[in-house]
XYZ file of C-alpha atoms in Angstrom:
628
model
C -14.474 -26.340 -7.826
C -16.586 -27.874 -10.622
C -18.018 -25.825 -13.490
C -21.590 -25.981 -12.155
C -20.533 -24.603 -8.785
C -18.399 -21.962 -10.474
C -21.299 -20.772 -12.645
C -23.575 -20.706 -9.618
C -21.135 -18.532 -7.670
C -20.704 -16.106 -10.565
C -24.497 -16.030 -10.880
C -24.874 -15.157 -7.212
C -22.281 -12.378 -7.488
C -24.001 -11.100 -10.608
C -27.464 -11.061 -9.055
C -26.164 -9.232 -6.012
C -24.549 -6.613 -8.208
C -27.770 -6.429 -10.203
C -27.024 -3.265 -12.168
C -24.058 -2.851 -14.481
C -23.749 0.725 -13.299
C -22.829 1.083 -9.661
C -25.058 3.605 -7.878
C -23.508 6.965 -8.604
C -23.219 8.256 -5.054
C -19.566 9.252 -5.349
C -19.637 12.261 -3.054
C -22.990 13.405 -4.408
C -21.848 13.458 -8.050
C -25.116 12.085 -9.379
C -28.239 10.116 -8.594
C -28.396 6.335 -8.526
C -29.366 4.129 -11.483
C -31.019 0.930 -10.274
C -32.836 -2.077 -11.680
C -35.162 -4.590 -10.115
C -33.709 -7.942 -9.076
C -37.067 -9.515 -8.336
C -37.527 -11.115 -11.755
C -33.943 -12.344 -12.069
C -33.853 -14.918 -9.300
C -34.883 -17.705 -11.650
C -31.970 -19.386 -13.444
C -33.774 -19.420 -16.789
C -34.209 -15.661 -16.894
C -32.267 -14.007 -19.678
C -33.601 -10.486 -19.212
C -31.018 -7.988 -20.380
C -30.185 -5.245 -17.950
C -30.283 -1.592 -18.874
C -27.073 -0.871 -20.767
C -26.055 2.785 -20.984
C -24.352 4.230 -24.017
C -20.816 5.483 -23.400
C -20.377 7.746 -26.386
C -20.384 11.083 -24.585
C -17.603 12.457 -22.399
C -20.015 13.355 -19.598
C -21.465 9.825 -19.675
C -18.044 8.224 -19.276
C -17.087 10.521 -16.398
C -20.213 9.598 -14.461
C -19.667 5.930 -15.241
C -16.010 6.017 -14.200
C -17.007 7.689 -10.947
C -19.541 4.894 -10.481
C -16.663 2.414 -10.758
C -14.751 4.379 -8.173
C -17.793 4.378 -5.903
C -17.513 0.592 -6.017
C -13.913 0.915 -4.823
C -15.160 3.047 -1.935
C -17.383 0.162 -0.872
C -14.456 -2.258 -0.681
C -12.124 0.146 1.171
C -12.802 -1.117 4.703
C -12.609 -4.749 3.640
C -9.318 -4.109 1.830
C -7.728 -2.697 4.981
C -9.154 -5.276 7.388
C -8.252 -8.261 5.213
C -4.695 -6.999 4.899
C -4.094 -5.869 8.483
C -6.076 -8.245 10.698
C -4.139 -11.247 9.364
C -0.801 -9.459 9.715
C 1.453 -8.991 12.727
C 0.958 -5.291 13.480
C -2.479 -5.101 15.125
C -3.902 -6.554 18.321
C -7.565 -7.134 19.163
C -9.171 -5.821 22.350
C -12.211 -6.696 24.456
C -14.234 -4.410 22.158
C -13.165 -5.978 18.845
C -15.955 -6.969 16.471
C -16.161 -10.758 16.075
C -15.747 -10.482 12.308
C -12.387 -8.808 12.836
C -11.448 -11.249 15.577
C -12.080 -14.172 13.223
C -9.905 -12.595 10.547
C -7.160 -12.135 13.134
C -7.065 -15.777 14.249
C -7.703 -17.206 10.745
C -11.047 -18.740 11.706
C -13.120 -16.590 9.306
C -15.715 -18.440 7.218
C -17.751 -17.344 4.236
C -20.221 -15.806 6.694
C -17.676 -13.178 7.741
C -18.753 -9.631 7.003
C -15.350 -8.817 5.539
C -15.065 -11.881 3.320
C -16.874 -10.785 0.166
C -15.603 -11.477 -3.325
C -18.740 -9.723 -4.531
C -17.384 -6.242 -3.775
C -14.380 -6.946 -6.003
C -16.392 -8.506 -8.833
C -18.790 -5.591 -8.801
C -15.875 -3.299 -9.673
C -14.537 -5.760 -12.261
C -17.856 -6.166 -14.055
C -18.291 -2.407 -14.258
C -14.760 -2.094 -15.635
C -15.463 -4.807 -18.189
C -18.575 -2.975 -19.371
C -16.768 0.341 -19.621
C -13.834 -1.144 -21.559
C -16.161 -2.934 -23.987
C -18.431 0.028 -24.692
C -16.544 3.303 -24.329
C -15.909 5.271 -27.501
C -12.144 5.833 -27.406
C -12.256 8.019 -30.525
C -13.855 10.951 -28.703
C -11.673 14.032 -29.029
C -11.432 17.608 -27.850
C -9.583 19.290 -30.653
C -6.493 17.202 -31.360
C -6.591 15.465 -27.962
C -7.975 11.972 -27.565
C -9.586 12.824 -24.261
C -10.877 9.326 -23.533
C -7.613 7.405 -23.550
C -6.374 8.379 -20.058
C -9.710 7.341 -18.571
C -9.843 4.146 -20.676
C -6.352 3.134 -19.560
C -7.123 4.057 -15.946
C -10.142 1.734 -15.922
C -7.991 -1.099 -17.296
C -5.514 -0.468 -14.485
C -8.334 -0.534 -11.916
C -9.510 -3.881 -13.276
C -6.005 -5.339 -13.059
C -5.584 -4.025 -9.507
C -8.920 -5.497 -8.444
C -8.112 -8.915 -9.890
C -4.758 -8.740 -8.110
C -6.541 -8.168 -4.792
C -8.812 -11.135 -5.455
C -5.807 -13.395 -6.091
C -4.087 -12.129 -2.951
C -7.136 -12.867 -0.830
C -8.501 -16.060 -2.392
C -5.659 -17.642 -4.364
C -7.514 -18.904 -7.451
C -10.537 -16.950 -8.658
C -13.020 -16.985 -11.555
C -11.686 -14.811 -14.368
C -13.630 -13.077 -17.121
C -13.158 -9.873 -19.127
C -16.512 -9.704 -20.926
C -19.246 -7.602 -19.332
C -21.921 -9.847 -17.819
C -25.239 -8.243 -18.740
C -27.356 -11.373 -19.152
C -27.924 -14.477 -17.056
C -27.445 -16.572 -20.189
C -23.809 -15.404 -20.319
C -23.223 -17.007 -16.930
C -25.027 -20.249 -17.756
C -23.145 -20.594 -21.026
C -19.830 -19.256 -19.805
C -16.816 -21.413 -19.171
C -14.806 -19.120 -16.946
C -11.380 -20.361 -15.872
C -10.014 -20.065 -12.358
C -6.703 -18.220 -12.365
C -4.088 -17.617 -9.695
C -1.885 -14.536 -9.515
C 0.471 -15.765 -12.245
C -2.463 -16.511 -14.539
C -4.024 -13.105 -13.941
C -0.742 -11.336 -14.651
C -0.298 -13.362 -17.856
C -3.828 -12.488 -18.933
C -3.818 -8.742 -18.194
C -0.230 -7.450 -18.122
C 0.531 -7.725 -21.881
C -2.391 -5.424 -22.695
C -1.325 -2.859 -20.070
C 2.263 -2.871 -21.345
C 1.307 -0.794 -24.390
C 0.438 2.121 -22.105
C 3.474 1.897 -19.817
C 5.935 4.737 -19.397
C 3.668 7.361 -20.926
C 2.757 10.484 -18.977
C -0.267 10.807 -21.259
C -1.782 7.772 -19.591
C -0.858 8.630 -16.016
C -4.385 9.317 -14.743
C -7.368 11.385 -15.869
C -8.131 14.563 -13.963
C -11.720 15.723 -13.590
C -10.937 19.021 -11.936
C -12.753 19.746 -8.668
C -15.159 16.815 -8.312
C -17.086 17.254 -5.036
C -17.124 14.533 -2.417
C -17.786 16.491 0.715
C -14.075 17.183 1.205
C -11.293 18.810 -0.707
C -9.420 16.280 -2.832
C -7.645 16.051 -6.154
C -9.338 13.518 -8.464
C -5.992 12.774 -10.110
C -5.129 10.752 -6.991
C -8.100 8.389 -7.167
C -6.717 6.439 -10.140
C -3.782 4.019 -10.370
C -0.873 4.696 -12.758
C -0.303 1.793 -15.150
C 3.390 1.443 -14.322
C 2.694 1.189 -10.610
C 0.083 -1.538 -11.154
C 2.390 -3.437 -13.522
C 5.262 -3.139 -11.060
C 3.060 -4.584 -8.321
C 1.851 -7.454 -10.495
C 5.363 -8.450 -11.540
C 6.664 -8.147 -7.977
C 3.911 -10.487 -6.785
C 4.951 -13.123 -9.335
C 8.704 -12.791 -8.730
C 9.493 -11.128 -12.074
C 11.870 -8.701 -10.397
C 13.482 -7.206 -13.502
C 10.156 -6.186 -15.022
C 8.910 -4.929 -11.677
C 12.002 -2.756 -11.207
C 11.823 -1.304 -14.690
C 8.172 -0.337 -14.302
C 8.810 1.349 -10.973
C 11.718 3.200 -12.610
C 9.551 4.187 -15.572
C 7.001 5.614 -13.191
C 9.597 7.569 -11.218
C 11.454 8.927 -14.235
C 8.790 9.321 -16.924
C 5.372 9.538 -15.314
C 5.541 10.862 -11.752
C 5.025 14.593 -11.312
C 8.228 16.439 -10.449
C 6.966 17.185 -6.929
C 5.963 13.555 -6.289
C 9.118 11.729 -7.327
C 10.750 11.817 -3.910
C 9.664 10.303 -0.655
C 8.438 12.719 2.018
C 10.758 13.310 4.963
C 10.627 15.097 8.268
C 13.574 16.415 10.203
C 12.812 16.742 13.920
C 13.006 20.292 15.197
C 12.606 21.806 18.623
C 9.621 24.055 19.356
C 11.862 27.065 18.664
C 12.763 25.787 15.213
C 16.272 24.535 15.931
C 17.503 21.126 14.839
C 17.372 18.669 17.741
C 20.677 18.074 19.509
C 19.600 15.186 21.665
C 22.687 15.041 23.850
C 21.843 18.535 25.047
C 18.537 17.202 26.378
C 17.791 15.160 29.514
C 18.545 11.461 29.083
C 14.884 10.549 29.563
C 13.603 13.125 27.095
C 10.784 11.783 24.902
C 10.558 13.179 21.379
C 6.778 12.911 21.580
C 6.944 15.895 23.955
C 8.011 18.151 21.117
C 5.415 20.538 19.761
C 5.829 19.199 16.264
C 8.038 18.222 13.385
C 9.045 20.269 10.392
C 10.969 19.762 7.184
C 11.151 20.295 3.449
C 7.955 18.293 2.905
C 6.100 19.185 6.087
C 4.992 16.701 8.699
C 5.338 12.972 7.965
C 1.935 12.372 9.523
C 0.443 14.924 7.096
C 0.731 12.172 4.476
C -2.538 10.870 5.888
C -4.314 14.222 5.688
C -2.981 15.615 2.415
C -1.702 14.296 -0.921
C 1.947 14.606 0.112
C 3.565 11.309 -0.929
C 0.205 9.998 -2.179
C -0.123 8.326 -5.583
C -3.536 6.701 -5.119
C -6.050 6.852 -2.309
C -9.756 6.259 -1.719
C -11.432 9.455 -0.499
C -14.434 8.388 1.553
C -17.423 10.645 2.043
C -17.381 13.015 5.004
C -20.955 12.119 5.972
C -23.487 9.418 5.146
C -25.518 11.968 3.231
C -22.633 12.431 0.817
C -21.862 8.802 -0.015
C -19.954 5.770 1.226
C -18.415 6.218 4.670
C -15.728 4.222 6.471
C -15.639 2.472 9.853
C -11.835 2.597 9.993
C -11.505 5.710 12.215
C -13.947 4.387 14.809
C -12.327 0.936 14.788
C -9.089 2.597 15.885
C -11.008 4.679 18.463
C -11.811 7.970 16.720
C -15.435 8.921 16.030
C -14.843 10.828 12.813
C -18.524 11.041 11.888
C -19.794 12.283 15.243
C -21.755 15.487 14.776
C -21.914 16.500 18.434
C -18.221 16.175 19.231
C -15.020 17.940 18.344
C -11.309 17.554 18.949
C -10.392 15.494 21.992
C -13.999 14.422 22.617
C -14.041 12.394 19.406
C -11.681 9.804 20.927
C -13.662 6.916 22.387
C -12.723 4.297 24.965
C -14.081 1.335 22.969
C -10.973 0.935 20.821
C -11.220 -2.231 18.724
C -7.692 -2.326 17.300
C -4.397 -1.347 18.888
C -0.749 -1.791 17.956
C 0.522 -5.326 18.522
C 3.432 -6.178 20.834
C 5.354 -7.193 17.708
C 4.963 -3.733 16.195
C 5.706 -1.933 19.454
C 8.853 -3.998 20.035
C 10.051 -3.247 16.523
C 9.349 0.479 16.745
C 10.850 0.881 20.219
C 14.005 -1.077 19.382
C 15.073 1.319 16.621
C 18.038 3.644 17.006
C 17.549 7.347 16.370
C 20.444 9.263 14.758
C 20.963 12.895 15.576
C 23.384 15.780 15.205
C 25.776 16.140 18.091
C 26.040 19.515 19.755
C 29.765 19.229 19.078
C 29.019 19.662 15.372
C 30.318 22.790 13.697
C 29.945 24.293 10.266
C 33.055 22.409 9.185
C 32.576 19.188 11.151
C 29.340 17.228 11.354
C 29.041 14.645 14.114
C 26.114 12.220 14.235
C 25.334 10.221 17.381
C 22.641 7.615 18.037
C 20.417 6.551 20.920
C 17.797 3.830 21.398
C 14.866 6.257 21.245
C 12.676 4.236 18.897
C 11.274 5.010 15.467
C 9.515 8.366 15.456
C 6.864 7.306 12.939
C 5.026 5.476 15.692
C 4.974 8.583 17.866
C 3.700 10.575 14.900
C 0.571 8.428 14.493
C -0.509 7.957 18.099
C -2.635 10.011 20.420
C -2.027 9.531 24.141
C -4.320 10.515 26.996
C -3.319 10.017 30.625
C -5.860 9.761 33.419
C -4.314 10.914 36.695
C -7.262 9.687 38.775
C -7.015 6.093 37.556
C -3.266 6.237 36.851
C -3.934 4.837 33.382
C -2.903 5.712 29.848
C -5.037 5.319 26.723
C -3.404 5.182 23.296
C -5.060 5.578 19.886
C -3.683 5.049 16.370
C -4.449 8.157 14.318
C -3.704 7.170 10.710
C -7.446 7.145 9.979
C -8.592 10.290 11.755
C -10.063 11.342 8.421
C -11.931 9.912 5.451
C -8.904 8.977 3.368
C -7.650 5.421 2.688
C -4.186 5.371 1.063
C -3.451 2.630 -1.491
C -0.132 3.657 -3.038
C 2.426 6.224 -2.007
C 5.666 7.339 -3.597
C 7.349 5.627 -0.670
C 5.601 2.399 -1.692
C 7.235 2.579 -5.101
C 10.687 3.234 -3.658
C 10.492 0.438 -1.084
C 9.062 -2.073 -3.550
C 11.810 -1.072 -5.973
C 14.267 -1.830 -3.168
C 12.631 -5.258 -2.760
C 13.066 -5.966 -6.476
C 16.670 -4.685 -6.497
C 17.502 -6.922 -3.561
C 16.200 -10.067 -5.241
C 18.031 -9.057 -8.411
C 21.267 -9.439 -6.474
C 21.720 -5.783 -5.515
C 21.161 -5.587 -1.751
C 23.394 -2.499 -1.745
C 20.945 -0.651 -4.006
C 18.123 -1.700 -1.684
C 20.041 -0.369 1.302
C 20.718 2.888 -0.553
C 16.971 3.487 -0.820
C 16.732 3.135 2.963
C 19.840 5.116 3.833
C 20.768 7.825 1.335
C 18.163 7.693 -1.396
C 19.070 7.286 -5.056
C 21.113 10.293 -6.158
C 24.292 11.323 -7.918
C 26.412 10.843 -4.771
C 25.900 7.065 -4.664
C 29.126 6.170 -6.512
C 30.983 7.593 -3.487
C 29.144 5.376 -0.990
C 31.480 2.734 0.451
C 28.752 0.089 0.534
C 27.918 0.384 -3.189
C 29.564 -2.126 -5.521
C 30.874 -1.116 -8.930
C 28.490 -3.630 -10.533
C 25.468 -2.034 -8.878
C 26.527 1.490 -9.802
C 26.894 0.351 -13.409
C 23.479 -1.312 -13.308
C 21.874 1.918 -12.084
C 23.225 3.739 -15.116
C 22.345 1.073 -17.703
C 19.957 -1.814 -17.026
C 18.018 0.016 -14.309
C 18.671 3.579 -15.492
C 17.836 5.778 -12.529
C 21.256 7.428 -12.862
C 21.684 7.194 -16.630
C 22.695 10.253 -18.634
C 19.025 10.696 -19.532
C 17.719 10.506 -15.946
C 20.595 11.663 -13.726
C 19.399 15.266 -13.810
C 16.239 14.141 -11.974
C 18.398 13.121 -9.019
C 21.063 15.821 -9.190
C 22.056 17.873 -6.148
C 20.465 21.061 -7.485
C 17.051 19.422 -7.869
C 16.613 18.853 -4.179
C 18.067 20.736 -1.245
C 18.640 17.460 0.566
C 18.529 13.794 -0.390
C 17.465 11.136 2.024
C 16.428 7.520 2.399
C 13.134 6.123 3.643
C 14.534 5.089 7.031
C 15.101 8.763 7.780
C 11.321 9.152 8.105
C 11.579 7.826 11.627
C 15.274 7.363 12.438
C 16.752 10.802 11.877
C 20.171 11.398 10.308
C 20.948 7.990 8.798
C 22.387 9.408 5.581
C 26.026 10.220 4.892
C 25.289 13.591 3.306
C 26.359 16.637 5.262
C 25.390 19.871 3.622
C 26.383 19.614 -0.040
C 29.060 16.961 0.463
C 29.001 13.189 0.812
C 30.972 11.993 3.806
C 31.334 8.170 3.813
C 30.834 6.694 7.252
C 29.240 9.811 8.730
C 26.651 7.856 10.744
C 26.614 4.426 12.358
C 23.740 3.360 10.122
C 25.955 1.419 7.724
C 25.165 -1.643 5.625
C 27.695 -4.051 7.234
C 26.421 -3.144 10.713
C 22.716 -3.291 9.894
C 22.903 -6.459 7.787
C 25.231 -8.121 10.301
C 22.770 -7.508 13.126
C 19.917 -8.934 11.057
C 21.944 -12.054 10.118
C 22.518 -12.717 13.812
C 18.840 -12.182 14.591
C 17.753 -14.627 11.865
C 20.137 -17.313 13.096
C 18.901 -17.001 16.681
C 15.192 -16.624 15.911
C 14.812 -19.379 13.337
C 17.619 -21.679 14.464
C 19.207 -21.879 11.006
C 22.840 -21.952 9.960
C 23.353 -18.463 8.562
C 26.431 -18.063 6.422
C 28.239 -15.124 4.838
C 27.180 -15.651 1.225
C 25.447 -13.069 -0.926
C 22.227 -15.094 -0.668
C 22.409 -14.795 3.118
C 22.784 -11.030 2.744
C 19.847 -10.866 0.312
C 17.623 -12.748 2.744
C 18.735 -10.490 5.605
C 18.119 -7.352 3.541
C 14.650 -8.646 2.725
C 13.936 -8.913 6.452
C 15.252 -5.374 6.935
C 12.841 -4.206 4.231
C 10.053 -6.156 5.945
C 10.756 -4.185 9.122
C 10.715 -0.939 7.143
C 7.337 -1.868 5.647
C 6.006 -2.291 9.175
C 7.363 1.058 10.350
C 6.217 2.956 7.265
C 2.967 1.264 6.198
C 1.536 -0.057 9.469
C -2.293 -0.241 9.532
C -2.675 0.794 5.853
C -3.924 -2.600 4.651
C -0.860 -4.087 2.961
C 0.863 -5.969 5.787
C -0.380 -9.542 5.296
C 0.184 -9.359 1.548
C 3.732 -8.105 2.126
C 4.397 -11.047 4.456
C 2.963 -13.554 1.979
C 4.936 -12.142 -0.934
C 8.203 -12.145 0.996
C 7.508 -15.671 2.251
C 7.050 -16.829 -1.339
C 10.350 -15.160 -2.277
C 12.078 -17.069 0.498
C 10.470 -20.392 -0.432
C 11.476 -19.921 -4.066
C 15.062 -19.045 -3.113
C 15.396 -22.300 -1.162
C 17.840 -20.819 1.347
C 17.600 -22.529 4.759
C 15.193 -25.062 3.205
C 12.426 -24.871 0.642
C 9.766 -24.149 3.248
C 11.688 -21.518 5.194
C 9.469 -18.691 3.965
C 6.339 -20.418 5.237
C 7.979 -21.079 8.607
C 9.150 -17.458 8.699
C 5.606 -16.189 8.155
C 4.112 -18.606 10.682
C 6.652 -17.500 13.309
C 5.710 -13.838 12.845
C 2.039 -14.636 13.373
C 2.273 -17.197 16.150
C 1.355 -14.624 18.834
C -2.146 -14.551 17.299
C -2.707 -18.252 18.110
C -4.042 -18.913 14.597
C -6.555 -21.710 14.147
C -4.799 -22.876 10.961
C -1.326 -24.164 10.188
C 0.285 -21.168 8.508
C 3.287 -23.148 7.339
C 0.893 -24.365 4.619
C 0.503 -21.585 2.001
C -3.020 -22.800 1.170
C -4.092 -21.565 4.599
C -3.070 -18.019 3.727
C -6.243 -17.574 1.656
C -9.774 -16.791 2.759
C -12.648 -19.080 1.719
C -14.252 -17.912 -1.518
C -17.994 -17.457 -1.270
């Protein structure tokens, strides 16, 4: 792209944004501030836009909420760009053509969900805030502006990261564009993900690991629904961890995730949410006491220390950052996500069951259904006693799928309709505590510790790990020194008396996969063991991709990465991250060079071949959308 074209594109984005301040419609917080675009369509115009002062705390709050309103407006696009190009959704006869084009990789710059503008609008507002806010404002001895200032910097970094994920190389600038002359005279470079990380991460590093800079909290800001404003910002360590993971800097990524978990995360949001299946009478399920064809979806519900797993998508359990959309058009930006999955959230004349519509645009793909249904479920045997715990398994499938579906059977037509219910509300999750743990597992694996990655799936990180048969002495030492989750300083955070029960992420849908029975660790308690799970995946890789799989540590690392990829699908399906996870893992595989330098690209293309893509996905350049 030549400099003239680049300036023209930035100019177009700028003119579309028009005002530096996004309209303040965040849940009815304030009125809009607008300017006229009519006299700015000429290239020689240098009219300066209205520039607000940011030297009062109330001014900065309203401005920051204006930035967040911009994030609301990109929420649907974020999810569709990340899911439609992944392997977990399937189009239907009702699917909007814009979504269909994303799904088969035929989308052009005319696609409704291909807009760099919505990202640059947020970035330009962040740039203005960062350049003009008075960070010396204090309430007593407290520098009240710093958490908000740091949070805006994190938002800017996150937004640039999304641009690089979607478009590859993008125009980069950190000055606020308030005049057309800045665009005409600007020489803005195009940066890829590595360039963006190099440009922004060093500045964010100074705020890492500090609870002071976790996120600002505005109290009870109204948005038409009950929500905690602390969850609408992005902790610096989480953003840095994501940026380093994207660029393959696994050590830095791991340490930032660990800093978040040990120094920044609230005590009640350090662990991943878990549900233990119970019968309607409150007893733990003993599946071999039930009919062989018993379906867990027939149970009245699930219960556990952290409530229902599916409550994650209705509450802030497990949530680090989410976008709370308005509950009606009168209150601000709304979302089309519920209706796309078949639930008319904004209908005013319907309630309950009547909100489900037949014109479902997106359903679970065969790939996702095959993965979910092929999972073993581990359960307590009825032969268990207080002194002897016995865990059996059955091919009942992963229960997370059953937790996020709604099924309606029509006896007259002998048909069944199924809806995905993750978006039966106005809440779009971006980061969860589970995200941090699984991405930490991804970093650990590529750092040569597949056993630590497996621990996060199976048992969770806790003081019992040294007794686990699958854990190497080197990894245990690393977890107490280089990656100090279990150091003398941090071990108390993961001690047995902190939590009544420890567990790994795979327990969210697979039941009793851990080796902890009561207050004791019993090696080999369940059949979910690293040699078995990794061995099965090694065999699958050899057969699926026709490669010579060996028994080296690199083979195990690649297999563990595929196991994590499956876990991402089971845990994060339909949340907007799938295609980016596939691309990142494919890059890891290409860089590793195992099974050939292009194996990662072939791996990704194989996962998406059922979509009949219009582009050759073995070429990484075809993973990006056209930049308009």
